[in-house]
C-alpha positions as semicolon CSV with decimal commas, in nm:
position;residue;x (nm);y (nm);z (nm)
1;M;-15,406;19,737;1,390
2;N;-15,437;20,104;1,251
3;F;-15,237;20,385;1,156
4;L;-15,156;20,482;1,503
5;S;-14,934;20,151;1,513
6;L;-14,696;20,350;1,258
7;F;-14,541;20,553;1,566
8;V;-14,399;20,211;1,661
9;L;-14,363;20,054;1,326
10;I;-14,138;20,349;1,195
11;P;-13,904;20,326;1,492
12;L;-13,847;19,960;1,421
13;V;-13,784;20,014;1,059
14;M;-13,532;20,253;1,142
15;L;-13,382;20,024;1,403
16;V;-13,334;19,781;1,123
17;G;-13,213;20,049;0,888
18;L;-12,953;20,152;1,104
19;W;-12,839;19,799;1,178
20;L;-12,787;19,732;0,821
21;A;-12,610;20,090;0,782
22;R;-12,243;20,066;0,711
23;S;-12,134;20,435;0,681
24;I;-12,190;20,740;0,878
25;R;-12,386;20,883;0,578
26;A;-12,622;20,589;0,546
27;I;-12,675;20,627;0,943
28;R;-12,776;20,990;0,930
29;S;-12,996;20,912;0,622
30;V;-13,209;20,651;0,812
31;M;-13,227;20,900;1,095
32;V;-13,349;21,218;0,915
33;V;-13,571;21,015;0,714
34;G;-13,739;20,816;1,011
35;A;-13,755;21,133;1,235
36;S;-13,919;21,339;0,943
37;A;-14,158;21,053;0,875
38;L;-14,255;21,057;1,262
39;L;-14,299;21,433;1,263
40;I;-14,504;21,429;0,947
41;L;-14,719;21,141;1,084
42;S;-14,766;21,336;1,408
43;V;-14,865;21,659;1,224
44;A;-15,120;21,474;1,032
45;L;-15,271;21,286;1,307
46;T;-15,317;21,632;1,464
47;F;-15,525;21,770;1,179
48;L;-15,725;21,437;1,170
49;Y;-15,802;21,472;1,504
50;I;-15,912;21,827;1,519
51;D;-16,127;21,735;1,211
52;A;-16,280;21,430;1,373
53;R;-16,368;21,643;1,683
54;A;-16,508;21,933;1,477
55;A;-16,718;21,684;1,264
56;G;-16,902;21,582;1,595
57;D;-16,690;21,272;1,713
58;T;-16,730;21,263;2,092
59;A;-16,577;20,955;2,179
60;E;-16,320;20,968;2,465
61;M;-16,042;20,813;2,252
62;L;-16,042;20,842;1,880
63;F;-15,885;20,576;1,619
64;R;-15,926;20,289;1,874
65;A;-15,795;19,977;1,754
66;D;-15,770;19,634;1,984
67;L;-15,564;19,310;1,928
68;P;-15,573;19,050;2,192
69;W;-15,222;18,963;2,296
70;Y;-15,203;18,730;2,588
71;K;-15,565;18,610;2,650
72;P;-15,532;18,441;3,020
73;L;-15,425;18,785;3,161
74;H;-15,676;18,983;2,935
75;I;-15,372;19,172;2,798
76;A;-15,439;19,331;2,460
77;Y;-15,255;19,573;2,228
78;S;-15,485;19,866;2,242
79;V;-15,424;20,190;2,082
80;G;-15,623;20,522;2,062
81;V;-15,551;20,901;2,141
82;D;-15,715;21,198;2,273
83;G;-15,608;21,551;2,265
84;I;-15,338;21,513;2,562
85;S;-15,200;21,224;2,365
86;V;-15,193;21,376;2,029
87;A;-15,022;21,690;2,191
88;M;-14,760;21,452;2,358
89;L;-14,682;21,270;2,032
90;L;-14,624;21,590;1,850
91;L;-14,396;21,700;2,122
92;S;-14,192;21,365;2,118
93;A;-14,178;21,409;1,733
94;V;-14,039;21,750;1,715
95;I;-13,779;21,669;2,002
96;V;-13,663;21,335;1,824
97;F;-13,641;21,530;1,480
98;T;-13,436;21,805;1,656
99;G;-13,243;21,581;1,852
100;T;-13,107;21,390;1,541
101;F;-12,946;21,715;1,424
102;A;-12,792;21,792;1,760
103;S;-12,596;21,456;1,734
104;W;-12,534;21,496;1,369
105;R;-12,146;21,492;1,453
106;L;-12,143;21,261;1,753
107;E;-11,864;21,009;1,782
108;P;-11,752;20,756;1,875
109;L;-12,003;20,450;1,808
110;T;-12,239;20,648;1,610
111;K;-12,437;20,344;1,495
112;E;-12,490;20,214;1,839
113;Y;-12,576;20,546;1,984
114;F;-12,839;20,597;1,712
115;L;-12,983;20,238;1,782
116;W;-13,041;20,308;2,147
117;F;-13,180;20,659;2,089
118;T;-13,446;20,507;1,840
119;L;-13,533;20,216;2,088
120;L;-13,582;20,504;2,356
121;S;-13,819;20,703;2,134
122;M;-14,008;20,402;2,024
123;G;-14,089;20,352;2,381
124;V;-14,190;20,701;2,416
125;F;-14,425;20,692;2,131
126;G;-14,573;20,371;2,227
127;F;-14,640;20,478;2,571
128;F;-14,859;20,784;2,447
129;I;-15,082;20,590;2,210
130;S;-15,151;20,309;2,447
131;V;-15,490;20,226;2,617
132;D;-15,410;19,913;2,778
133;L;-15,228;19,931;3,129
134;F;-15,015;19,647;3,054
135;T;-14,898;19,762;2,732
136;M;-14,847;20,088;2,881
137;F;-14,602;19,980;3,127
138;M;-14,422;19,739;2,869
139;F;-14,344;20,059;2,642
140;Y;-14,239;20,289;2,987
141;E;-13,991;20,005;3,058
142;I;-13,867;20,016;2,678
143;A;-13,827;20,392;2,702
144;L;-13,630;20,391;3,050
145;I;-13,387;20,109;2,978
146;P;-13,189;20,268;2,700
147;M;-13,111;20,563;2,917
148;Y;-12,830;20,359;3,120
149;L;-12,641;20,287;2,805
150;L;-12,682;20,625;2,655
151;I;-12,568;20,805;2,971
152;G;-12,302;20,561;3,083
153;V;-12,131;20,505;2,741
154;W;-12,168;20,825;2,555
155;G;-12,206;21,081;2,887
156;S;-11,948;21,315;3,011
157;G;-11,827;21,365;3,388
158;R;-11,944;21,097;3,667
159;K;-12,142;20,927;3,381
160;E;-12,136;20,558;3,545
161;Y;-12,246;20,703;3,877
162;A;-12,513;20,922;3,700
163;A;-12,644;20,625;3,489
164;M;-12,660;20,372;3,773
165;K;-12,854;20,637;4,012
166;L;-13,101;20,716;3,739
167;T;-13,168;20,320;3,651
168;L;-13,201;20,240;3,992
169;M;-13,432;20,499;4,116
170;L;-13,670;20,467;3,810
171;M;-13,678;20,097;3,837
172;G;-13,766;20,142;4,212
173;G;-14,059;20,365;4,072
174;S;-14,122;20,108;3,839
175;A;-14,170;19,850;4,088
176;F;-14,425;20,084;4,279
177;L;-14,599;20,144;3,946
178;L;-14,647;19,754;3,848
179;I;-14,771;19,681;4,205
180;G;-15,027;19,985;4,157
181;I;-15,135;19,857;3,809
182;L;-15,185;19,498;3,942
183;G;-15,376;19,646;4,226
184;I;-15,580;19,844;3,991
185;Y;-15,673;19,562;3,754
186;F;-15,766;19,285;4,050
187;G;-15,920;19,549;4,273
188;S;-16,157;19,669;3,977
189;G;-16,283;19,305;3,914
190;A;-16,228;19,414;3,559
191;T;-16,203;19,137;3,277
192;T;-15,960;19,358;3,056
193;M;-15,673;19,593;3,142
194;N;-15,818;19,845;2,928
195;L;-15,808;20,192;3,094
196;L;-16,134;20,317;2,964
197;D;-16,296;19,988;3,040
198;I;-16,168;19,999;3,401
199;A;-16,272;20,380;3,433
200;A;-16,627;20,299;3,321
201;L;-16,654;20,015;3,571
202;H;-16,558;20,260;3,863
203;N;-16,576;20,019;4,133
204;I;-16,213;19,982;4,298
205;P;-16,314;19,989;4,697
206;F;-16,204;20,299;4,838
207;A;-15,987;20,126;5,104
208;Q;-15,780;19,969;4,819
209;Q;-15,779;20,284;4,631
210;C;-15,603;20,440;4,930
211;I;-15,329;20,181;4,901
212;W;-15,269;20,169;4,500
213;F;-15,305;20,544;4,446
214;P;-15,006;20,645;4,641
215;L;-14,792;20,365;4,499
216;T;-14,922;20,454;4,119
217;F;-14,878;20,838;4,179
218;L;-14,517;20,765;4,334
219;G;-14,439;20,518;4,065
220;F;-14,500;20,792;3,804
221;G;-14,394;21,067;4,019
222;V;-14,025;20,945;4,066
223;L;-14,006;20,995;3,653
224;G;-14,149;21,344;3,693
225;A;-13,902;21,410;3,957
226;L;-14,131;21,448;4,262
227;F;-13,946;21,578;4,590
228;P;-13,751;21,390;4,733
229;F;-13,718;21,128;4,451
230;H;-13,575;21,390;4,223
231;T;-13,198;21,359;4,294
232;W;-13,159;21,108;3,974
233;S;-13,265;21,392;3,761
234;P;-12,991;21,642;3,799
235;D;-12,714;21,404;3,769
236;G;-12,881;21,223;3,481
237;H;-12,896;21,549;3,297
238;A;-12,572;21,685;3,346
239;S;-12,405;21,359;3,237
240;A;-12,617;21,255;2,941
241;P;-12,515;21,359;2,602
242;T;-12,690;21,674;2,439
243;A;-12,970;21,469;2,248
244;V;-13,027;21,235;2,510
245;S;-13,074;21,514;2,761
246;M;-13,323;21,698;2,526
247;L;-13,508;21,344;2,478
248;H;-13,467;21,288;2,849
249;A;-13,597;21,621;2,987
250;G;-13,823;21,709;2,703
251;V;-14,019;21,377;2,679
252;L;-13,929;21,112;2,918
253;M;-13,996;21,325;3,216
254;K;-14,373;21,412;3,070
255;L;-14,428;21,024;3,098
256;G;-14,450;21,092;3,467
257;G;-14,695;21,358;3,467
258;Y;-14,909;21,189;3,190
259;G;-14,932;20,866;3,375
260;C;-15,020;21,030;3,698
261;F;-15,306;21,216;3,535
262;R;-15,418;20,920;3,300
263;I;-15,401;20,635;3,544
264;A;-15,351;20,736;3,915
265;M;-15,598;21,032;3,910
266;Y;-15,871;20,917;3,637
267;L;-15,916;20,556;3,788
268;M;-15,893;20,622;4,142
269;P;-16,078;20,966;4,211
270;E;-16,193;20,919;4,562
271;A;-15,841;20,847;4,668
272;A;-15,717;21,142;4,483
273;Q;-15,973;21,347;4,654
274;E;-15,869;21,208;5,000
275;L;-15,484;21,188;4,956
276;S;-15,400;21,469;4,705
277;W;-15,284;21,743;4,988
278;I;-14,972;21,504;5,086
279;F;-14,873;21,509;4,725
280;L;-14,965;21,876;4,686
281;I;-14,720;21,970;4,969
282;L;-14,438;21,757;4,812
283;T;-14,486;21,914;4,460
284;G;-14,495;22,260;4,617
285;I;-14,151;22,180;4,794
286;S;-14,051;22,054;4,421
287;V;-14,135;22,376;4,261
288;V;-13,987;22,633;4,502
289;Y;-13,690;22,399;4,609
290;G;-13,580;22,339;4,231
291;A;-13,588;22,718;4,146
292;F;-13,375;22,788;4,449
293;S;-13,130;22,523;4,373
294;A;-13,084;22,624;4,043
295;C;-12,987;22,961;4,176
296;V;-12,661;22,840;4,354
297;Q;-12,538;22,601;4,077
298;T;-12,227;22,683;3,852
299;D;-12,262;22,413;3,599
300;L;-12,494;22,511;3,292
301;K;-12,645;22,159;3,281
302;Y;-12,714;22,131;3,656
303;I;-12,887;22,492;3,646
304;N;-13,119;22,381;3,352
305;A;-13,175;22,028;3,547
306;Y;-13,284;22,193;3,878
307;S;-13,515;22,443;3,670
308;S;-13,674;22,116;3,508
309;V;-13,725;21,979;3,868
310;S;-13,909;22,307;3,935
311;H;-14,107;22,319;3,612
312;C;-14,209;21,947;3,633
313;G;-14,314;22,003;3,976
314;L;-14,556;22,235;3,840
315;V;-14,708;21,973;3,617
316;L;-14,797;21,745;3,906
317;F;-14,882;22,049;4,107
318;A;-15,145;22,135;3,870
319;I;-15,292;21,789;3,822
320;L;-15,345;21,781;4,188
321;M;-15,527;22,105;4,196
322;M;-15,836;21,915;4,035
323;T;-15,984;22,178;3,813
324;R;-16,030;22,171;3,442
325;T;-15,821;22,503;3,377
326;A;-15,526;22,375;3,601
327;A;-15,533;22,036;3,425
328;T;-15,525;22,205;3,089
329;G;-15,237;22,413;3,200
330;A;-15,043;22,110;3,329
331;V;-15,057;21,962;2,978
332;L;-14,953;22,304;2,835
333;Q;-14,662;22,308;3,082
334;M;-14,557;21,968;2,972
335;L;-14,544;22,076;2,604
336;S;-14,408;22,426;2,673
337;H;-14,129;22,261;2,934
338;G;-14,031;21,993;2,657
339;L;-13,962;22,237;2,411
340;M;-13,784;22,506;2,618
341;T;-13,563;22,242;2,799
342;A;-13,482;22,071;2,469
343;L;-13,395;22,408;2,354
344;F;-13,166;22,502;2,648
345;F;-12,972;22,161;2,664
346;A;-12,917;22,183;2,272
347;L;-12,770;22,524;2,333
348;I;-12,586;22,429;2,630
349;G;-12,424;22,101;2,431
350;M;-12,328;22,342;2,146
351;I;-12,138;22,611;2,357
352;Y;-11,988;22,309;2,552
353;G;-11,864;22,150;2,236
354;R;-11,672;22,454;2,156
355;T;-11,526;22,589;2,492
356;H;-11,515;22,261;2,663
357;T;-11,647;22,394;2,979
358;R;-11,993;22,430;3,116
359;D;-11,868;22,607;3,429
360;V;-12,055;22,968;3,438
361;R;-11,740;23,104;3,603
362;E;-11,511;23,031;3,310
363;L;-11,734;23,181;3,043
364;S;-11,802;23,540;2,958
365;G;-11,852;23,766;2,660
366;L;-11,979;23,503;2,420
367;M;-12,238;23,737;2,255
368;K;-11,957;23,862;2,057
369;V;-11,805;23,541;1,964
370;M;-12,102;23,341;1,872
371;P;-12,405;23,587;1,827
372;F;-12,661;23,312;1,687
373;L;-12,618;23,081;1,964
374;S;-12,600;23,351;2,227
375;V;-12,917;23,520;2,064
376;C;-13,107;23,162;2,078
377;Y;-12,993;23,122;2,454
378;V;-13,111;23,455;2,531
379;I;-13,478;23,361;2,361
380;A;-13,480;23,020;2,577
381;G;-13,407;23,196;2,904
382;L;-13,697;23,440;2,837
383;A;-13,927;23,156;2,778
384;N;-13,802;22,971;3,085
385;L;-13,900;23,268;3,326
386;G;-14,225;23,327;3,147
387;L;-14,207;23,615;2,891
388;P;-14,567;23,683;2,734
389;G;-14,555;23,581;2,378
390;L;-14,345;23,271;2,453
391;S;-14,469;22,921;2,570
392;G;-14,366;22,947;2,928
393;F;-14,606;23,249;3,007
394;V;-14,915;23,050;2,861
395;A;-14,861;22,729;3,040
396;E;-14,767;22,917;3,398
397;M;-15,041;23,172;3,384
398;T;-15,313;22,888;3,320
399;I;-15,179;22,662;3,610
400;F;-15,185;22,962;3,845
401;V;-15,545;23,077;3,740
402;G;-15,684;22,725;3,758
403;S;-15,501;22,648;4,108
404;F;-15,658;22,958;4,243
405;E;-16,027;22,851;4,136
406;N;-16,009;22,619;4,450
407;P;-16,183;22,870;4,715
408;D;-16,012;22,720;5,022
409;L;-15,717;22,845;5,215
410;F;-15,490;22,557;5,176
411;H;-15,503;22,547;4,814
412;R;-15,496;22,900;4,769
413;T;-15,165;22,945;5,015
414;L;-14,984;22,662;4,805
415;T;-15,048;22,843;4,493
416;V;-14,923;23,194;4,622
417;I;-14,621;22,991;4,722
418;A;-14,551;22,809;4,396
419;C;-14,610;23,154;4,228
420;T;-14,285;23,283;4,402
421;S;-14,077;23,044;4,165
422;I;-14,146;23,274;3,878
423;V;-13,964;23,538;4,062
424;I;-13,664;23,295;4,150
425;T;-13,653;23,192;3,790
426;A;-13,628;23,554;3,699
427;V;-13,321;23,593;3,910
428;Y;-13,096;23,266;3,803
429;I;-13,185;23,307;3,453
430;L;-13,106;23,690;3,394
431;R;-12,791;23,643;3,614
432;L;-12,690;23,362;3,393
433;V;-12,758;23,530;3,059
434;G;-12,563;23,847;3,197
435;K;-12,251;23,643;3,302
436;I;-12,208;23,439;3,021
437;L;-12,302;23,620;2,705
438;Y;-12,238;23,988;2,779
439;G;-11,929;24,176;2,897
440;T;-11,576;24,131;2,777
441;C;-11,455;23,780;2,676
442;T;-11,177;23,697;2,942
443;N;-11,047;23,364;2,794
444;K;-10,861;23,460;2,480
445;H;-10,907;23,117;2,343
446;H;-11,269;23,151;2,333
447;L;-11,209;23,447;2,083
448;A;-11,128;23,218;1,802
449;L;-11,450;22,974;1,841
450;T;-11,707;22,953;1,572
451;D;-12,074;23,008;1,555
452;A;-12,331;22,732;1,502
453;T;-12,309;22,491;1,195
454;W;-12,595;22,446;0,953
455;D;-12,734;22,114;1,133
456;E;-12,718;22,308;1,480
457;R;-12,906;22,599;1,326
458;V;-13,193;22,341;1,193
459;A;-13,258;22,192;1,556
460;V;-13,221;22,525;1,742
461;I;-13,484;22,704;1,475
462;C;-13,728;22,445;1,483
463;L;-13,756;22,448;1,867
464;I;-13,772;22,844;1,885
465;A;-14,061;22,833;1,628
466;C;-14,229;22,575;1,847
467;V;-14,175;22,781;2,138
468;A;-14,302;23,103;2,009
469;G;-14,607;22,942;1,807
470;L;-14,706;22,803;2,139
471;G;-14,680;23,122;2,281
472;M;-14,858;23,312;2,036
473;A;-15,118;23,095;1,920
474;P;-15,196;22,878;2,217
475;W;-15,583;22,873;2,158
476;W;-15,606;22,567;1,911
477;I;-15,385;22,335;2,139
478;S;-15,572;22,466;2,448
479;D;-15,893;22,360;2,273
480;M;-15,781;22,028;2,184
481;I;-15,649;21,977;2,539
482;S;-15,928;22,101;2,739
483;G;-16,204;21,862;2,571
484;S;-15,992;21,568;2,681
485;V;-15,930;21,663;3,017
486;N;-16,296;21,685;3,095
487;P;-16,361;21,307;3,155
488;V;-16,088;21,284;3,423
489;I;-16,206;21,615;3,575
490;A;-16,583;21,486;3,568
491;A;-16,443;21,150;3,755
492;L;-16,269;21,349;4,014
493;L;-16,551;21,584;4,102
494;G;-16,784;21,270;4,083
495;H;-17,008;21,423;3,843
């Protein structure tokens, strides 16, 4: 055991604390202390990681620890981090922290809600520190299962339908994933489920790779909203409570992109080279279709949900381009989209909590009524459409430049088609901002509404600071990521 296990132990302690808490005040205290501890731990880990790399440590994964768990199947509790997982842990900690404040006044069943919310975050943290395939899969399932209850009990609209659809589709993806992981393990002839050991052996037969690669990529791709398996996502987002939407779109969907890159692409590079064109076409459709679908929605959450399909499609699109620049861009896009979409869902939840509607046609002139929330919404919109100086621009530029590095006509044509999503995004974001924030407030009941409370301001300001920080100073995180991308890209290119 080492200090990385604190990412799992802190949520466990939080679960015990929540179970014992007897008042709303005690519940909130447990959540704030726990979420703050996770945020401090992830920031400390980032500095430790950068220092270790600067001191010349070239190991693929740092801070490794192994504990045998189930010897007959060679399953071990193995943890370790590289630049990509450090970045994902930091993102997860920020969203758990801000999601706590976004749920500050949630009722009813506050204790039960935070118990499931904490279990979900434990699964996410455990997934990102795992190096063992089985442990990774176990934490993946721990992250998925609470979603059903969080949406089905505390959601809004067609919540039972959305919760069931999300659970069935993601469990279907998990079934593919489990078959793929077992295929990798037995196909490689390894005596361990350790990711790095299987990659070092590099002996999964090509014929088997061509079976396990599509299954594994599809299993993770369902969670990354890969077309045509994305339909659970808009319904799930639209029905989920605010903080669950934040964690769901901001972090949970990133498990899909991370898994595709870390497991499918890294362990089966020959099949990735051979079959990537199929998934490239599907991700290209995701990117453009998601943006067009967002244009025609009238519900604020559906607009952001389809926008997420487009942006998460870009992550998988960049991974499949198999260049170092594009892969770095994919991780930057995961971070950028995680922060932007969490900010959007937080603001939509705050606006809905006051106006009791998410219908764009019933909202107007909100800038005069709630100036703080409206200005923050404009900033979120500008980040989403890729304004320079904010995180969206850095991520998308890196992806498109990296994708265009492929000299052949097929890859370049797809890159140009994917680039059109930027224009479509600008259309629906600017139209939306103009419609709901500016002009005269037509609903006289809205004139009496209040602006953001202190807890909402804490959540929103933290997220905006991160979006602007990533946009204005991306070099430190892109340096950290690009070094960790190299082993996977080297395997893909056969170096």
